[in-house]
Coordinates of C-alpha atoms in Angstrom, one line a residue:
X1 CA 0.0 0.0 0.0
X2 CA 2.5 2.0 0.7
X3 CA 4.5 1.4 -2.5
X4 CA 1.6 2.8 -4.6
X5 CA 0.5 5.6 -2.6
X6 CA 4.0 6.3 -4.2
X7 CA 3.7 5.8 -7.2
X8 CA 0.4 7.4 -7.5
X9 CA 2.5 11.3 -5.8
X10 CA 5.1 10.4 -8.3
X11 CA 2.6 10.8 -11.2
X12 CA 0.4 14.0 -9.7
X13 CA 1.2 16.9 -11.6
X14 CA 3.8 19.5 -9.4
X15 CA 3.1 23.0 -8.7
X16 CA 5.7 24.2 -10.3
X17 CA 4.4 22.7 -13.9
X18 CA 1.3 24.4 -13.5
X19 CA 3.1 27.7 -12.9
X20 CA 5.3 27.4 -15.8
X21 CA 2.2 26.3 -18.3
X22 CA 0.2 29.8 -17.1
X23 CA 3.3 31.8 -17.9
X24 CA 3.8 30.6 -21.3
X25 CA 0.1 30.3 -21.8
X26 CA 0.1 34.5 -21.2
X27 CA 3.7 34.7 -23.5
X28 CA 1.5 33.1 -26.4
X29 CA -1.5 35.6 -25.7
X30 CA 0.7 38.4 -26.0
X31 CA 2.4 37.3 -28.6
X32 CA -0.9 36.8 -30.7
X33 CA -1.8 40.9 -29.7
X34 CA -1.1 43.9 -32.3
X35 CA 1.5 46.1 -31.8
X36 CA 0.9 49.4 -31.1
X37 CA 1.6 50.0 -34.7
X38 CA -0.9 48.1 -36.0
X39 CA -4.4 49.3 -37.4
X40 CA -6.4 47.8 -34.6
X41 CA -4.0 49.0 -32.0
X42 CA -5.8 51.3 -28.6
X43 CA -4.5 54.7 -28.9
X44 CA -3.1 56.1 -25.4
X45 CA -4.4 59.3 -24.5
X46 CA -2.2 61.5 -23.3
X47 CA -3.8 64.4 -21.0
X48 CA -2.2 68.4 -21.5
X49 CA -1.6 70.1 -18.2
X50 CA -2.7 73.8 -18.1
X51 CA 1.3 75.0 -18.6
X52 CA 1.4 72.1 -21.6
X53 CA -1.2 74.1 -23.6
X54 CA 0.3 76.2 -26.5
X55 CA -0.1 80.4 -26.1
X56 CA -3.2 81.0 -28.4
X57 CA -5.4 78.7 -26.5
X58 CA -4.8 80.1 -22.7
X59 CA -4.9 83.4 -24.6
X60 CA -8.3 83.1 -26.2
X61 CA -9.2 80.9 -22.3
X62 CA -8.4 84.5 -20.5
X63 CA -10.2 86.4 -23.2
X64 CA -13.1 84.8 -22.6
X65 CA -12.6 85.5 -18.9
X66 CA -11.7 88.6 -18.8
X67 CA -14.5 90.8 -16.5
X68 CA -14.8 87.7 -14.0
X69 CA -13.1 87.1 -10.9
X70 CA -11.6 83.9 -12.3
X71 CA -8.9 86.2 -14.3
X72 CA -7.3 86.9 -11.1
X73 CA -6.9 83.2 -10.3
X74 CA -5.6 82.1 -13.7
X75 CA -2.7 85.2 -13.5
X76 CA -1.7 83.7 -10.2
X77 CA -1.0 80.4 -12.1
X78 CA 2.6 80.7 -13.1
X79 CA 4.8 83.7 -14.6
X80 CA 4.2 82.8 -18.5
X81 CA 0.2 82.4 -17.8
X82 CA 0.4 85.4 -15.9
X83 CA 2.0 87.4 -19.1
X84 CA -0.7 85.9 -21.3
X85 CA -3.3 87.3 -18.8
X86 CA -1.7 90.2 -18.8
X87 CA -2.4 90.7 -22.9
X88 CA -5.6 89.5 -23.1
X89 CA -6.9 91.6 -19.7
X90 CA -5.3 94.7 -22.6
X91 CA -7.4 93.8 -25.8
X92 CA -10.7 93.6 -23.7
X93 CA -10.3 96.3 -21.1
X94 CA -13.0 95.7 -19.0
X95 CA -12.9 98.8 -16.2
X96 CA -15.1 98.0 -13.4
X97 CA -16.6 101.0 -11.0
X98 CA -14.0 103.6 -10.1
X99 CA -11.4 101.3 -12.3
X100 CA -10.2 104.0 -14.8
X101 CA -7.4 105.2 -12.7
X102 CA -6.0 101.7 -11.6
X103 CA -6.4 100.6 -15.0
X104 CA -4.5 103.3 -16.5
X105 CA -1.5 103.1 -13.6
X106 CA -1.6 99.8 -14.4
X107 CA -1.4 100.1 -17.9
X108 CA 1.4 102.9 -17.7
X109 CA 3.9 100.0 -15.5
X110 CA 3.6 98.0 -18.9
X111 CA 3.2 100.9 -21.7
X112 CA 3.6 98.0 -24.5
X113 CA -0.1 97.0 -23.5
X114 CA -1.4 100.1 -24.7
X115 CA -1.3 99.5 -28.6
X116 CA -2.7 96.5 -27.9
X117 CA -6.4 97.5 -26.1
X118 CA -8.6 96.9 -29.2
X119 CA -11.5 96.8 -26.6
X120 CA -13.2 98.9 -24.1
X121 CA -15.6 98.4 -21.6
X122 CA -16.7 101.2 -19.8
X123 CA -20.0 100.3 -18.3
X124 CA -21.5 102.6 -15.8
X125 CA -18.8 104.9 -16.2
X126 CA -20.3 107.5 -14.4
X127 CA -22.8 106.2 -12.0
X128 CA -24.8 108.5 -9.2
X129 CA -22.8 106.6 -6.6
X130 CA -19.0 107.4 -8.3
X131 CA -19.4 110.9 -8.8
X132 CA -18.2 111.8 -5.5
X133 CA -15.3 108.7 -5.2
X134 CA -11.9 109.5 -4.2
X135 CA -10.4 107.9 -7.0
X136 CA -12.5 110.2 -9.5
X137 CA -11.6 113.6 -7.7
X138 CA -7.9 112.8 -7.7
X139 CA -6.5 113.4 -11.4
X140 CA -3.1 113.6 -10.0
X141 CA -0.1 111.5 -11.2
X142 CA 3.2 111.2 -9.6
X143 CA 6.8 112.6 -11.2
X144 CA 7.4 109.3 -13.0
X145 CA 3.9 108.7 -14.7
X146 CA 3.4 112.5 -15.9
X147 CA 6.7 112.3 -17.9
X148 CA 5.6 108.8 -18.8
X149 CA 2.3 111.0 -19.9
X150 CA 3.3 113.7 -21.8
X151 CA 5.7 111.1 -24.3
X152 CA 3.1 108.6 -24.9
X153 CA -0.1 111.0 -25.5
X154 CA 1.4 112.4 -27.8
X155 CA 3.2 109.6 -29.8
X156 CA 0.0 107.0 -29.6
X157 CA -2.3 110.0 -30.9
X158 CA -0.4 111.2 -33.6
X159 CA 0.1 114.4 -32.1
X160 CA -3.9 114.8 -31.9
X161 CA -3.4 115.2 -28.2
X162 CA -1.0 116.2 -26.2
X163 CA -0.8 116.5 -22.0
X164 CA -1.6 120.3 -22.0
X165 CA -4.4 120.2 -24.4
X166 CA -6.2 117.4 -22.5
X167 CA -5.3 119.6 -19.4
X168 CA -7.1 122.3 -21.1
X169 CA -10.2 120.6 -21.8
X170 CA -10.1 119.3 -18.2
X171 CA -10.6 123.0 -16.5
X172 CA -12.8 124.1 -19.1
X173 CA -14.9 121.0 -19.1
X174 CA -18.2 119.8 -21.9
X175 CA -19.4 117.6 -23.0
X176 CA -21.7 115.4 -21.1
X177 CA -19.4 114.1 -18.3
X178 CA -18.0 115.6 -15.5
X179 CA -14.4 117.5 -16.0
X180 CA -12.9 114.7 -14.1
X181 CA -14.5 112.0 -15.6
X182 CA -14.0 113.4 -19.1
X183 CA -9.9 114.0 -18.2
X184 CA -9.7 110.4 -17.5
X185 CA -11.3 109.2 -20.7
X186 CA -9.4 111.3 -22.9
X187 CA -6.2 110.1 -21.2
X188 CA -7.4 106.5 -21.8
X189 CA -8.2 106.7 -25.7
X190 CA -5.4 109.0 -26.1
X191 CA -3.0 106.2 -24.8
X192 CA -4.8 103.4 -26.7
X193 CA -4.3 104.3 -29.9
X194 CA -6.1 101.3 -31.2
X195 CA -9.6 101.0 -29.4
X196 CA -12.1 100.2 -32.1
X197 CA -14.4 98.9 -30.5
X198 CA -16.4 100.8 -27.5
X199 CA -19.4 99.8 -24.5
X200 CA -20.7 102.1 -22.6
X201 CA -23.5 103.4 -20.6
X202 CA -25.3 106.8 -20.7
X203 CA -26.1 108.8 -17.6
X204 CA -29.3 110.9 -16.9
X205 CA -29.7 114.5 -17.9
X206 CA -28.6 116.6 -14.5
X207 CA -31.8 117.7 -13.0
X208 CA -31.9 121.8 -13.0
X209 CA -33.4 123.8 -9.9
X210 CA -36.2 125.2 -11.8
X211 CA -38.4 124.1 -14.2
X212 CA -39.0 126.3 -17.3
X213 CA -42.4 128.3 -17.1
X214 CA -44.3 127.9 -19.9
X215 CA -47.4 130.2 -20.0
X216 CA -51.2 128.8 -21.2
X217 CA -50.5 130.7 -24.6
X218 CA -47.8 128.6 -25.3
X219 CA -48.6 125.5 -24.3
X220 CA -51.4 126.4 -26.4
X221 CA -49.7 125.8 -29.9
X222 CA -49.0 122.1 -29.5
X223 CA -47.0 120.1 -30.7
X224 CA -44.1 122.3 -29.8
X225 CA -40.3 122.0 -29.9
X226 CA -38.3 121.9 -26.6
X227 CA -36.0 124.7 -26.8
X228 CA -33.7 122.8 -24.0
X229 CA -33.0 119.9 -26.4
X230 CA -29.8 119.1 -27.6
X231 CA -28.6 115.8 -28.9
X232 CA -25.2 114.6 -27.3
X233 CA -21.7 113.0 -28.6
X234 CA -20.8 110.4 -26.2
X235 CA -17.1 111.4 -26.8
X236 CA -15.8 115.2 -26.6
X237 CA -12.2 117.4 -27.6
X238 CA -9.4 115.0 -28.5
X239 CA -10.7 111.8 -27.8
X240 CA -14.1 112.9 -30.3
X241 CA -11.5 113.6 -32.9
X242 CA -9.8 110.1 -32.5
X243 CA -13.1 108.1 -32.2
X244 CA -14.2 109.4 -35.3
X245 CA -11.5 108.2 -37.2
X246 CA -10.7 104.9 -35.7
X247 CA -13.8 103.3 -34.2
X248 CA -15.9 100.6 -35.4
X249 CA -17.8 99.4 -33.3
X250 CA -20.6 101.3 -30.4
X251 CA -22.4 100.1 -27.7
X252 CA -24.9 101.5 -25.9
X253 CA -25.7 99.7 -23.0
X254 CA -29.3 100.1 -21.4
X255 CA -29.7 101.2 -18.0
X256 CA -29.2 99.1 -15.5
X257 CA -32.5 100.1 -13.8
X258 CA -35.4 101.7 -14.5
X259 CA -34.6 104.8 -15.4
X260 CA -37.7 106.7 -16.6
X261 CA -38.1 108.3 -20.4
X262 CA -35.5 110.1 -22.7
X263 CA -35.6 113.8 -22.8
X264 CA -38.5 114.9 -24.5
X265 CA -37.4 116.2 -28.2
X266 CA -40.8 118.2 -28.5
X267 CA -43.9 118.6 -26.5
X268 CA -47.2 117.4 -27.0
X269 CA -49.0 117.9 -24.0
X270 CA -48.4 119.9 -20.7
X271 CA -47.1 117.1 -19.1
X272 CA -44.3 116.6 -21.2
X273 CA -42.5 120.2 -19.7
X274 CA -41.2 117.7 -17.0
X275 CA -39.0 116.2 -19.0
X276 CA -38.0 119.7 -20.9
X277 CA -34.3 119.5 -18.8
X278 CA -33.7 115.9 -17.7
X279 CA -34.2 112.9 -18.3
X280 CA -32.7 109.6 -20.9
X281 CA -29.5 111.4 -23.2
X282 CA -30.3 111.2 -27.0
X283 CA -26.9 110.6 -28.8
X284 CA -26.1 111.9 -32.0
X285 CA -22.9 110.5 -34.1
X286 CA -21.9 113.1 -36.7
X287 CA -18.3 112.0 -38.4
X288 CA -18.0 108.6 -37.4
X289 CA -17.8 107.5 -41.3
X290 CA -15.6 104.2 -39.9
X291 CA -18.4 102.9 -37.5
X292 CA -19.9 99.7 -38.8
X293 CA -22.0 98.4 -36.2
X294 CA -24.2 99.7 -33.4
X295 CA -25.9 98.5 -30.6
X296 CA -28.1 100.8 -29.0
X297 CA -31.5 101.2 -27.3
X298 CA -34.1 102.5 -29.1
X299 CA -35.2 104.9 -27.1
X300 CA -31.5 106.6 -27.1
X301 CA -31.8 107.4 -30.7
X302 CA -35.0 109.8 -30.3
X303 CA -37.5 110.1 -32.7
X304 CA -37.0 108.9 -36.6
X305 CA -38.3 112.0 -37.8
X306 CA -35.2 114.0 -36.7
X307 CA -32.3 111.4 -37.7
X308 CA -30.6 112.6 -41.1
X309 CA -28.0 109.2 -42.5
X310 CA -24.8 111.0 -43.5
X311 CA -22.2 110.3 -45.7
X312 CA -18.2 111.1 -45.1
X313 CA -18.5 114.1 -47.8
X314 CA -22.1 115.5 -46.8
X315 CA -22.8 118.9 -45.6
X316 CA -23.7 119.2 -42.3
X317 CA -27.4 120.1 -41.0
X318 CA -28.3 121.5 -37.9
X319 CA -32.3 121.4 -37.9
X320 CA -35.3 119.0 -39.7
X321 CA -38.3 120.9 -40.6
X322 CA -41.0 118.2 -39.1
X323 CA -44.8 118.8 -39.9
X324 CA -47.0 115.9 -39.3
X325 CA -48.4 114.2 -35.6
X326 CA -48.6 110.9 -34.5
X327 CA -52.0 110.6 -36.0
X328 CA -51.0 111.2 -39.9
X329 CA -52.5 115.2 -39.5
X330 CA -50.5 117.9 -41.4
X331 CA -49.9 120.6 -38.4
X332 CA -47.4 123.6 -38.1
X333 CA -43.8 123.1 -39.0
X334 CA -42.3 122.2 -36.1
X335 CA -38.4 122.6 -36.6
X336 CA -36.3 119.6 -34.2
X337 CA -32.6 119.9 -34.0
X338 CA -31.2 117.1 -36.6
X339 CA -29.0 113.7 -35.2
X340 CA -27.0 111.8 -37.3
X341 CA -26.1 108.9 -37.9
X342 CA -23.3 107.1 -40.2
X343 CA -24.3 106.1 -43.7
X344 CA -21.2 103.3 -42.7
X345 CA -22.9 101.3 -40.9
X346 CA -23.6 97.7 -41.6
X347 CA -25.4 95.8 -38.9
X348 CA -27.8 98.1 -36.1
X349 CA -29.1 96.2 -33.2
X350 CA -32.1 98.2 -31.4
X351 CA -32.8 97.0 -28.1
X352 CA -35.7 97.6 -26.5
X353 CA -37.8 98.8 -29.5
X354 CA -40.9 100.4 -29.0
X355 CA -43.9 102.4 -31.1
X356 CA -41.4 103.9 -33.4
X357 CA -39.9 100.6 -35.0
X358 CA -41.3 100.8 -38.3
X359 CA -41.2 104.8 -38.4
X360 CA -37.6 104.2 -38.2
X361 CA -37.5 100.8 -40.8
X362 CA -39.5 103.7 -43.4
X363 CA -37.0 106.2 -42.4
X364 CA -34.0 103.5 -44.1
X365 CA -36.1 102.7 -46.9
X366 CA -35.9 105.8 -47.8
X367 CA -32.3 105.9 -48.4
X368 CA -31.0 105.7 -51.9
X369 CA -29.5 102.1 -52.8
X370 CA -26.0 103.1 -53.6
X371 CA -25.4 105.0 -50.8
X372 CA -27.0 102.5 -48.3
X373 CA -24.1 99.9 -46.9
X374 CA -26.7 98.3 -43.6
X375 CA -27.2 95.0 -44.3
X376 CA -29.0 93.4 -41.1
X377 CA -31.3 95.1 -38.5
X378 CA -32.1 93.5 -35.2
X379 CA -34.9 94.5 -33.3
X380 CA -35.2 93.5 -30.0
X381 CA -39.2 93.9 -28.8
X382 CA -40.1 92.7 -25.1
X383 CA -43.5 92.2 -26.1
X384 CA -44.7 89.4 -28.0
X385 CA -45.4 89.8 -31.9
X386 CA -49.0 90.8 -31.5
X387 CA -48.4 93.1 -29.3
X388 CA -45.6 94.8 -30.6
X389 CA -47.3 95.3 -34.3
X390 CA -50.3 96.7 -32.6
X391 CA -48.1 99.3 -30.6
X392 CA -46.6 100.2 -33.9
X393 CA -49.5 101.1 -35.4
X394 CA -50.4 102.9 -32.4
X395 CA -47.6 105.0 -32.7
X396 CA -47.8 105.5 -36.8
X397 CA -51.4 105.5 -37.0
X398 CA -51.5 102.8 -38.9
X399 CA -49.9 104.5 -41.8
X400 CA -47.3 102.0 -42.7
X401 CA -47.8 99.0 -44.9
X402 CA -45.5 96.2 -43.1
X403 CA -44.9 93.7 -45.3
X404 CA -44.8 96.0 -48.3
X405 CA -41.6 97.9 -46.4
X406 CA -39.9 94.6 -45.7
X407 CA -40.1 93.6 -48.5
X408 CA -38.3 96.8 -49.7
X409 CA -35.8 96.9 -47.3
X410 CA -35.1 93.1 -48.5
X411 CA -35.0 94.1 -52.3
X412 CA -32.4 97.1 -51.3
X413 CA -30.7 94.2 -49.3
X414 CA -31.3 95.2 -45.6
X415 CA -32.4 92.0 -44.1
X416 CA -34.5 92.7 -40.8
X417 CA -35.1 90.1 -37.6
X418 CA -37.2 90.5 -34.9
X419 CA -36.4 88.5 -31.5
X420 CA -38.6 88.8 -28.5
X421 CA -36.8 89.4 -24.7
X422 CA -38.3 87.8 -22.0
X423 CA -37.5 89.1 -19.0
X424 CA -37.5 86.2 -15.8
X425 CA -36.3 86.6 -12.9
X426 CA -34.0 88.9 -13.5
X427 CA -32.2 87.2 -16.3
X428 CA -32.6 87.7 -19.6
X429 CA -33.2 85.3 -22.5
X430 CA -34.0 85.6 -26.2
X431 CA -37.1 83.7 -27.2
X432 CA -36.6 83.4 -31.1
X433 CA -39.5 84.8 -32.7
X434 CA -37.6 85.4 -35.9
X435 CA -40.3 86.9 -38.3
X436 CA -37.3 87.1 -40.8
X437 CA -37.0 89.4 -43.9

């Protein structure tokens, strides 16, 4: 018994066989995979670290967060991320509330930035709650930065400004910002020699002391012009000058709040003497013969009657001779002082478009073909479409044929959308009606 319990451990299988057969059972298995050469062969992926991304993409990354807090963190990320941030923070200058000063101190530690701001975002550049800030009543520079000053104005504007002159305007002030304000932004588009493209918000007519009387008799001649209208240029002395010729692109914003109607152009009730001083700006953009798109609300463009489309060549014209009412009725010439705006242009975005819409659609049409470059219109209602046609013809008394002027405007080659802007709480989103043209 004991001689074949040997016998049958001498012919069990050892461990060690068993071992060896797995190993060159997983040699042949490899074996029969592809190489990594082969068609069928899994690709490794191999994940970029933020530093291993080339320079254009963290450049158009910190473009696209430029205005957000998250710029800060990204700078902070290494030296050569933090010179990329650098650049793109320069092409779209984003200057927060009472930024203009740091910005431009910044700015003048690395002058090379400045040719390089193609952007500007102003915002509420001159808010109720920053006209009073420290860092808008000091205008003073050290040693250092004014001799910095004095070289680059002049060399960035091509002599168009120079440190005295913008020192000049300062203590003699216009225009519709304060002196202060107004010193600062001529210094900033002085230095930036390449801005094209602009956003900003208007501020509210100052309020006067007294309202001006206006006896029974006169109120008794309605429709009547207001005598304390004027039109405004959102730019004034040197920097109007360089904006002219260099900028291509303007954006109104719209008001953060509610902030009431535009200054009335011209009266039509006794009510409307309230709003003879204050009230919304109306802008005006005479000379601007390079701007090619403008975003603006509607309201901050006045009344359609009034706007003349000028040319780079055309004589200038101070007054429109306007003689019919909102009803269609021929009444006494009423004469408005004229705005203009840029025959140039080739894309308008109104915001916020009210009973005047079409007024102002009829107002294009009746430009001649080959002087006409616009070739899209976006208006923005906040009404749905049934609402919005019937406040139109509300406020053209139903004088316009619709679809016979779109269809116009699309022969002459001006295509025209409509969107609707739903307001929810407190954002904003763009319901696509798109009744296109």
């Amino acid at each position: 018994m004991k001689r074949a319990a040997s016998v049958t451990n001498s012919n069990a299988a050892h461990p060690l066989d068993n071992t060896n057969a797995l190993l060159s059972r997983r040699d042949a298995d490899q074996q029969e995979q592809p190489t990594m050469g082969s068609e069928n062969a899994p690709e490794e992926v191999h994940r970029l670290r933020l530093l291993e991304l080339p320079s254009e993409i963290l450049l158009h990354i910190a473009t696209d967060l430029c205005g957000s807090k998250a710029i800060v963190s990204l700078a902070m990320t290494s030296k050569h991320v933090h010179s990329i941030t650098q650049e793109a923070m320069a092409r779209n200058l984003v200057i927060g509330t009472n930024g203009i000063k740091k910005a431009l101190k910044m700015l003048l530690v690395y002058p090379a930035l400045f040719p390089k701001v193609n952007k500007l975002h102003l915002g509420a550049y001159q808010s109720g709650h920053t006209k009073q800030c420290i860092c808008q009543s000091d205008t003073t520079f050290n040693r250092n930065e004014r001799k910095l000053l004095r070289t680059l104005i002049s060399a960035n504007s091509d002599g168009i400004a120079t440190w005295a002159l913008l020192q000049r305007y300062k203590h003699e002030g216009g225009g519709i910002w304060s002196p202060n304000h107004q010193f600062f932004l001529d210094i900033l588009l002085s230095l930036c020699s390449n801005v094209k493209d602009v956003a900003i918000q208007l501020q509210d007519c100052p309020r006067r002391e007294s309202i001006p009387d206006l006896n029974s008799q006169t109120m008794q001649a309605l429709p009547l012009a207001n005598p304390d209208f004027q039109a405004v240029t959102i730019f004034y002395g040197p920097a109007l000058v360089l904006m002219q010729r260099k900028l291509r692109s303007l954006t109104i914003l719209p008001p953060d709040q509610l902030a009431g109607p535009t200054q009335r152009e011209f009266f039509t009730n006794a009510n409307d003497k309230l709003f003879s001083v204050f009230g919304r700006r109306i802008i005006t953009l005479p000379g601007f013969h390079q701007l090619k798109h403008l975003d603006v609300p509607m309201d901050v463009v006045g009344l359609p009657h009034s706007i003349i489309f000028q040319a780079e060549g055309d004589p200038e014209m101070a007054e429109v001779v306007f003689n019919e009412d909102s009803d269609g009725d021929s009444v006494d010439a009423i004469t408005l002082p004229a705005k203009t705006l840029p025959l140039s242009l080739t894309r308008l975005q109104l915001r916020i478009c009210n009973e005047r819409t079409f007024a102002f659609l009829y107002l294009i049409s009746l430009v001649r073909i080959k002087r006409l470059k616009l070739q899209n219109v976006e208006c923005h209602f906040a009404m749905c479409a049934r609402t919005s046609i019937l406040l139109c013809e509300l406020g053209d008394g139903q004088l316009l044929d619709y679809l016979n002027l779109l269809r116009n405007l699309e022969t002459m080659g001006v295509h025209v959308d409509f969107t609707r802007v739903v307001v929810r709480s407190s954002q904003t989103c763009a319901a696509s009606l798109r009744c296109s043209y």
